[in-house]
Amino acid sequence: MTNPSPTVLLTGFTPFDGEVLNPSWQAVRAFDGKNIAGHRVMAVELPTEFGAALPALRRALRTVRPRLAIAFGLAGGRAGISLERVAINVIDARIPDNAGAQPIDVPVLRSGPVAYFSTLPIKAMLAALQRSDIPAGISQTAGTYVCNQVFYALMHAARHQRFSAGFVHVPWLPEQATRHAAPGMPLAQMQQAVGIIVRVALTTAGDACLSGGAVA
Ligand code: PCA
C-alpha cells in the first residue's frame, strides 16, 4: 500500500460582528479536497468564539495531522492580504465574540511564551503575491481578538508537533467594503492568493530576504 498524500490544513472563520459572510472561509473552502504540490488540502471552518475556536482547531489538527497549517481570518479595513509575522500571548477583545464573551487582558495559554513567529516563508509569499499583482504586505500584528488567539495556539501546537504554520488576514469582500467605506478584494483574487500562499509554503526551503518592515 502506498502512503497517503501529506496534508495541508486551511482554516477560515464563521461570520462575526453582524456580517453574513466571512471572506476567510469563502476563500479557503474552495480548496477542500484539492491537491497542491502533492499535498491534499483540507479546509475547516472555525467558530469566531474564544471558548470554541481552540477546541475546534485542536480537533482539526488531530484529524488532518497536517504537514502545513495556515489559518485565515478577516481583517476588515486592511487594503490587501496581510501575511502575519507574530502571534502574541494576550487576548483583549474590542467587541464580544459570537457567544457574547469579551475577555480582556488574559493570556491565550497561561504557561506559554510571550509570542511566536510564523514559520511560513512570508517574504517569499509576499514576492509571489506581488508578482501576480495581488495587493499584499507583511503585518506586524494579528490583533488581540479570536484570530490572534487561534494563530498563537496554532504556533504552540506546531512547535510541539513539528509542522509549519502561520496566519493570513484577508480584507473585506467588495460588497462589504462598500458598506464600510473601506478597501475590498474580489473573492476570485483572494482565492488566487490562497493558492499562491500554499504553493509557496510547500515549495520554498528558506525565506527570501526582502524588506517588509514597518517604521511604526
Ligand atoms: N477575524 C477576527 C476573528 C475572526 C475573523 O475572521 C480577528 O481578526 O480576530
Coordinates of N, CA and C in Angstrom, one line a residue, residues 17-140:
D17 N -19.6 39.9 14.1 CA -19.9 41.3 14.2 C -21.0 41.7 13.2
G18 N -22.0 40.9 13.1 CA -23.2 41.3 12.3 C -23.1 41.0 10.8
E19 N -22.0 40.5 10.3 CA -21.8 40.2 8.9 C -22.4 38.8 8.6
V20 N -22.8 38.6 7.4 CA -23.4 37.3 7.0 C -22.4 36.4 6.3
L21 N -21.3 36.9 5.9 CA -20.2 36.1 5.3 C -18.9 36.5 6.0
N22 N -18.0 35.5 6.1 CA -16.6 35.8 6.4 C -15.7 35.4 5.2
P23 N -15.1 36.4 4.6 CA -14.4 36.1 3.4 C -13.2 35.1 3.6
S24 N -12.8 35.0 4.8 CA -11.7 34.0 5.1 C -12.1 32.6 4.8
W25 N -13.4 32.3 5.2 CA -13.9 30.9 5.0 C -14.3 30.8 3.5
Q26 N -14.9 31.8 2.9 CA -15.2 31.8 1.5 C -13.9 31.5 0.6
A27 N -12.8 32.1 1.1 CA -11.6 31.9 0.3 C -11.0 30.5 0.4
V28 N -11.0 29.9 1.6 CA -10.4 28.6 1.8 C -11.2 27.4 1.5
R29 N -12.6 27.6 1.6 CA -13.4 26.4 1.4 C -13.3 25.8 0.0
A30 N -13.0 26.6 -1.0 CA -12.9 26.2 -2.3 C -11.8 25.2 -2.5
F31 N -10.8 25.1 -1.6 CA -9.6 24.3 -1.7 C -9.8 22.9 -1.0
D32 N -10.9 22.7 -0.3 CA -11.1 21.5 0.4 C -11.1 20.3 -0.6
G33 N -10.3 19.3 -0.3 CA -10.2 18.1 -1.2 C -9.3 18.3 -2.4
K34 N -8.8 19.5 -2.6 CA -7.9 19.8 -3.8 C -6.5 19.3 -3.5
N35 N -5.7 19.2 -4.5 CA -4.3 18.8 -4.4 C -3.4 19.9 -4.8
I36 N -2.5 20.3 -3.9 CA -1.5 21.4 -4.3 C -0.1 20.8 -4.0
A37 N 0.7 20.8 -5.0 CA 2.1 20.3 -4.9 C 2.2 19.0 -4.2
G38 N 1.4 18.1 -4.6 CA 1.4 16.7 -4.0 C 0.8 16.6 -2.6
H39 N 0.1 17.6 -2.1 CA -0.5 17.6 -0.8 C -2.0 17.7 -0.9
R40 N -2.7 16.9 -0.1 CA -4.1 17.0 -0.1 C -4.6 18.1 0.9
V41 N -5.4 19.0 0.4 CA -5.8 20.1 1.2 C -7.1 19.8 1.9
M42 N -7.2 20.1 3.2 CA -8.5 20.0 3.9 C -8.8 21.4 4.6
A43 N -10.0 21.8 4.4 CA -10.5 23.1 4.9 C -11.5 23.0 6.0
V44 N -11.3 23.7 7.1 CA -12.2 23.6 8.2 C -12.6 25.0 8.7
E45 N -13.8 25.2 9.0 CA -14.4 26.5 9.5 C -14.3 26.5 11.0
L46 N -13.7 27.5 11.5 CA -13.6 27.7 13.0 C -14.6 28.7 13.5
P47 N -15.2 28.5 14.7 CA -16.2 29.5 15.2 C -15.4 30.7 15.7
T48 N -16.0 31.9 15.5 CA -15.5 33.1 16.0 C -15.9 33.3 17.4
E49 N -15.4 32.4 18.3 CA -15.8 32.3 19.7 C -14.5 31.9 20.5
F50 N -14.2 32.7 21.5 CA -13.0 32.4 22.3 C -13.0 31.0 22.9
G51 N -14.2 30.6 23.3 CA -14.4 29.3 24.0 C -14.3 28.1 23.1
A52 N -14.7 28.3 21.9 CA -14.9 27.2 21.0 C -13.9 27.1 19.9
A53 N -13.1 28.1 19.6 CA -12.2 28.2 18.5 C -11.0 27.2 18.7
L54 N -10.5 27.2 19.9 CA -9.3 26.3 20.1 C -9.7 24.8 20.1
P55 N -10.8 24.4 20.8 CA -11.2 23.0 20.7 C -11.4 22.6 19.2
A56 N -12.0 23.5 18.4 CA -12.2 23.1 17.0 C -10.9 23.0 16.3
L57 N -10.0 23.9 16.6 CA -8.7 23.9 15.9 C -7.9 22.6 16.3
R58 N -8.0 22.2 17.6 CA -7.3 21.0 18.0 C -7.9 19.8 17.4
R59 N -9.2 19.8 17.3 CA -9.9 18.6 16.6 C -9.4 18.5 15.2
A60 N -9.3 19.6 14.5 CA -8.9 19.6 13.1 C -7.5 19.1 13.0
L61 N -6.6 19.6 13.9 CA -5.2 19.2 13.8 C -5.1 17.6 14.1
R62 N -5.9 17.1 15.0 CA -5.9 15.7 15.3 C -6.4 14.9 14.1
T63 N -7.4 15.4 13.4 CA -8.0 14.7 12.2 C -7.1 14.7 11.0
V64 N -6.6 15.9 10.8 CA -5.8 16.2 9.5 C -4.4 15.8 9.6
R65 N -3.8 15.9 10.8 CA -2.3 15.7 11.0 C -1.5 16.3 9.9
P66 N -1.6 17.7 9.8 CA -1.0 18.3 8.6 C 0.5 18.4 8.6
R67 N 1.1 18.6 7.4 CA 2.5 18.9 7.3 C 2.6 20.5 7.3
L68 N 1.5 21.1 6.9 CA 1.5 22.6 6.9 C 0.1 23.0 7.3
A69 N 0.0 24.0 8.1 CA -1.4 24.5 8.5 C -1.3 26.1 8.4
I70 N -2.3 26.6 7.7 CA -2.4 28.1 7.6 C -3.8 28.5 8.0
A71 N -3.9 29.3 9.0 CA -5.2 29.8 9.4 C -5.5 31.2 8.7
F72 N -6.7 31.4 8.3 CA -7.1 32.7 7.6 C -8.2 33.3 8.4
G73 N -8.2 34.6 8.4 CA -9.2 35.4 9.1 C -9.4 36.7 8.4
L74 N -10.5 37.4 8.8 CA -10.8 38.7 8.2 C -10.2 39.8 9.0
A75 N -9.6 40.7 8.3 CA -9.2 42.0 9.0 C -9.8 43.1 8.2
G76 N -11.1 43.4 8.5 CA -11.8 44.4 7.8 C -11.1 45.8 7.9
G77 N -11.0 46.5 6.8 CA -10.3 47.8 6.7 C -8.9 47.7 6.2
R78 N -8.3 46.5 6.2 CA -7.0 46.4 5.6 C -7.1 46.4 4.1
A79 N -6.1 46.8 3.4 CA -6.2 47.0 1.9 C -5.9 45.8 1.1
G80 N -5.1 44.9 1.7 CA -4.7 43.7 0.9 C -4.5 42.5 1.8
I81 N -3.8 41.5 1.3 CA -3.5 40.3 2.0 C -2.5 40.6 3.1
S82 N -2.7 40.3 4.3 CA -1.8 40.5 5.4 C -1.1 39.2 5.8
L83 N 0.2 39.1 5.5 CA 1.0 38.0 5.9 C 1.4 38.2 7.4
E84 N 0.8 37.6 8.3 CA 1.1 37.9 9.7 C 2.5 37.3 10.2
R85 N 3.2 38.2 10.9 CA 4.6 37.8 11.3 C 4.6 37.2 12.7
V86 N 3.7 37.7 13.6 CA 3.8 37.3 15.0 C 2.5 37.2 15.7
A87 N 2.4 36.1 16.5 CA 1.2 35.9 17.4 C 1.6 36.2 18.8
I88 N 0.8 36.9 19.6 CA 1.1 37.3 20.9 C 0.2 36.6 21.9
N89 N 0.8 36.4 23.1 CA 0.0 35.6 24.2 C -0.9 36.5 25.0
V90 N -1.8 37.2 24.3 CA -2.7 38.0 25.0 C -4.0 38.1 24.2
I91 N -5.1 38.2 25.0 CA -6.5 38.4 24.4 C -7.0 39.7 25.0
D92 N -7.4 40.6 24.1 CA -8.1 41.8 24.6 C -9.1 42.2 23.6
A93 N -10.4 41.7 23.8 CA -11.4 41.7 22.8 C -12.1 43.1 22.8
R94 N -12.1 43.7 21.6 CA -12.7 45.0 21.4 C -14.2 44.9 21.4
I95 N -14.7 43.8 20.8 CA -16.1 43.5 20.8 C -16.4 42.1 21.3
P96 N -17.6 41.8 21.7 CA -17.9 40.4 22.1 C -17.9 39.5 21.0
D97 N -17.5 38.2 21.2 CA -17.5 37.2 20.2 C -18.9 36.7 19.9
N98 N -19.0 35.7 19.0 CA -20.3 35.2 18.7 C -21.1 34.5 19.8
A99 N -20.4 34.2 20.9 CA -21.1 33.7 22.1 C -21.3 34.7 23.1
G100 N -21.0 36.0 22.8 CA -21.2 37.1 23.8 C -20.0 37.3 24.8
A101 N -18.9 36.5 24.6 CA -17.8 36.6 25.5 C -16.9 37.8 25.1
Q102 N -16.4 38.5 26.0 CA -15.4 39.6 25.7 C -14.3 39.6 26.7
P103 N -13.4 38.6 26.7 CA -12.3 38.6 27.6 C -11.3 39.7 27.4
I104 N -10.8 40.2 28.5 CA -9.9 41.4 28.4 C -8.6 41.1 29.2
D105 N -7.5 41.3 28.5 CA -6.2 41.1 29.1 C -5.9 39.8 29.8
V106 N -6.2 38.7 29.1 CA -5.9 37.4 29.6 C -5.0 36.7 28.6
P107 N -4.2 35.8 29.0 CA -3.3 35.1 28.1 C -4.1 34.1 27.2
V108 N -3.5 33.8 26.1 CA -4.1 32.7 25.2 C -3.8 31.4 25.9
L109 N -2.6 31.2 26.3 CA -2.2 30.0 27.0 C -1.4 30.4 28.3
R110 N -1.8 30.0 29.4 CA -1.3 30.6 30.7 C 0.3 30.4 30.8
S111 N 0.8 29.2 30.4 CA 2.2 29.0 30.6 C 3.0 29.1 29.3
G112 N 2.4 29.8 28.3 CA 3.1 29.9 27.0 C 4.1 31.1 27.0
P113 N 5.0 31.1 26.0 CA 5.9 32.3 25.9 C 5.1 33.5 25.4
V114 N 5.8 34.7 25.5 CA 5.1 35.9 25.1 C 4.6 35.9 23.7
A115 N 5.4 35.3 22.8 CA 5.0 35.4 21.4 C 5.6 34.2 20.6
Y116 N 5.0 34.0 19.4 CA 5.5 33.0 18.5 C 5.6 33.8 17.1
F117 N 6.7 33.5 16.4 CA 6.8 33.9 15.0 C 6.1 32.9 14.1
S118 N 5.5 33.4 13.0 CA 5.1 32.5 11.9 C 6.3 31.7 11.4
T119 N 6.1 30.5 11.0 CA 7.2 29.7 10.4 C 7.0 29.6 8.9
L120 N 6.1 30.4 8.4 CA 5.9 30.4 6.9 C 6.9 31.3 6.2
P121 N 7.3 31.0 5.0 CA 8.2 31.9 4.3 C 7.5 33.2 3.8
I122 N 7.2 34.1 4.7 CA 6.2 35.2 4.4 C 6.8 36.2 3.4
K123 N 8.1 36.3 3.4 CA 8.7 37.2 2.4 C 8.6 36.7 1.0
A124 N 8.9 35.4 0.9 CA 8.8 34.7 -0.4 C 7.3 34.7 -0.9
M125 N 6.4 34.6 0.1 CA 4.9 34.7 -0.3 C 4.6 36.1 -0.8
L126 N 5.2 37.1 -0.1 CA 4.9 38.5 -0.5 C 5.4 38.7 -1.9
A127 N 6.6 38.3 -2.2 CA 7.1 38.5 -3.5 C 6.2 37.8 -4.6
A128 N 5.8 36.6 -4.3 CA 5.0 35.8 -5.2 C 3.6 36.5 -5.4
L129 N 3.0 37.0 -4.4 CA 1.7 37.7 -4.5 C 1.9 39.0 -5.3
Q130 N 3.0 39.7 -5.1 CA 3.3 40.9 -5.8 C 3.5 40.7 -7.3
R131 N 4.2 39.5 -7.6 CA 4.4 39.2 -9.0 C 3.1 38.9 -9.7
S132 N 2.0 38.5 -8.9 CA 0.7 38.3 -9.5 C -0.2 39.5 -9.4
D133 N 0.4 40.7 -9.0 CA -0.3 41.9 -8.8 C -1.5 41.8 -7.8
I134 N -1.2 41.1 -6.8 CA -2.2 41.0 -5.7 C -1.8 41.9 -4.5
P135 N -2.6 42.8 -4.1 CA -2.2 43.7 -3.0 C -1.9 42.9 -1.7
A136 N -0.7 43.1 -1.2 CA -0.3 42.3 0.0 C 0.8 43.0 0.8
G137 N 0.9 42.6 2.0 CA 2.0 43.2 2.8 C 2.3 42.3 4.0
I138 N 3.4 42.5 4.7 CA 3.7 41.9 5.9 C 3.0 42.6 7.0
S139 N 2.3 41.9 8.0 CA 1.7 42.6 9.1 C 2.4 42.2 10.4
Q140 N 2.6 43.2 11.2 CA 3.4 43.0 12.5 C 2.5 42.7 13.6

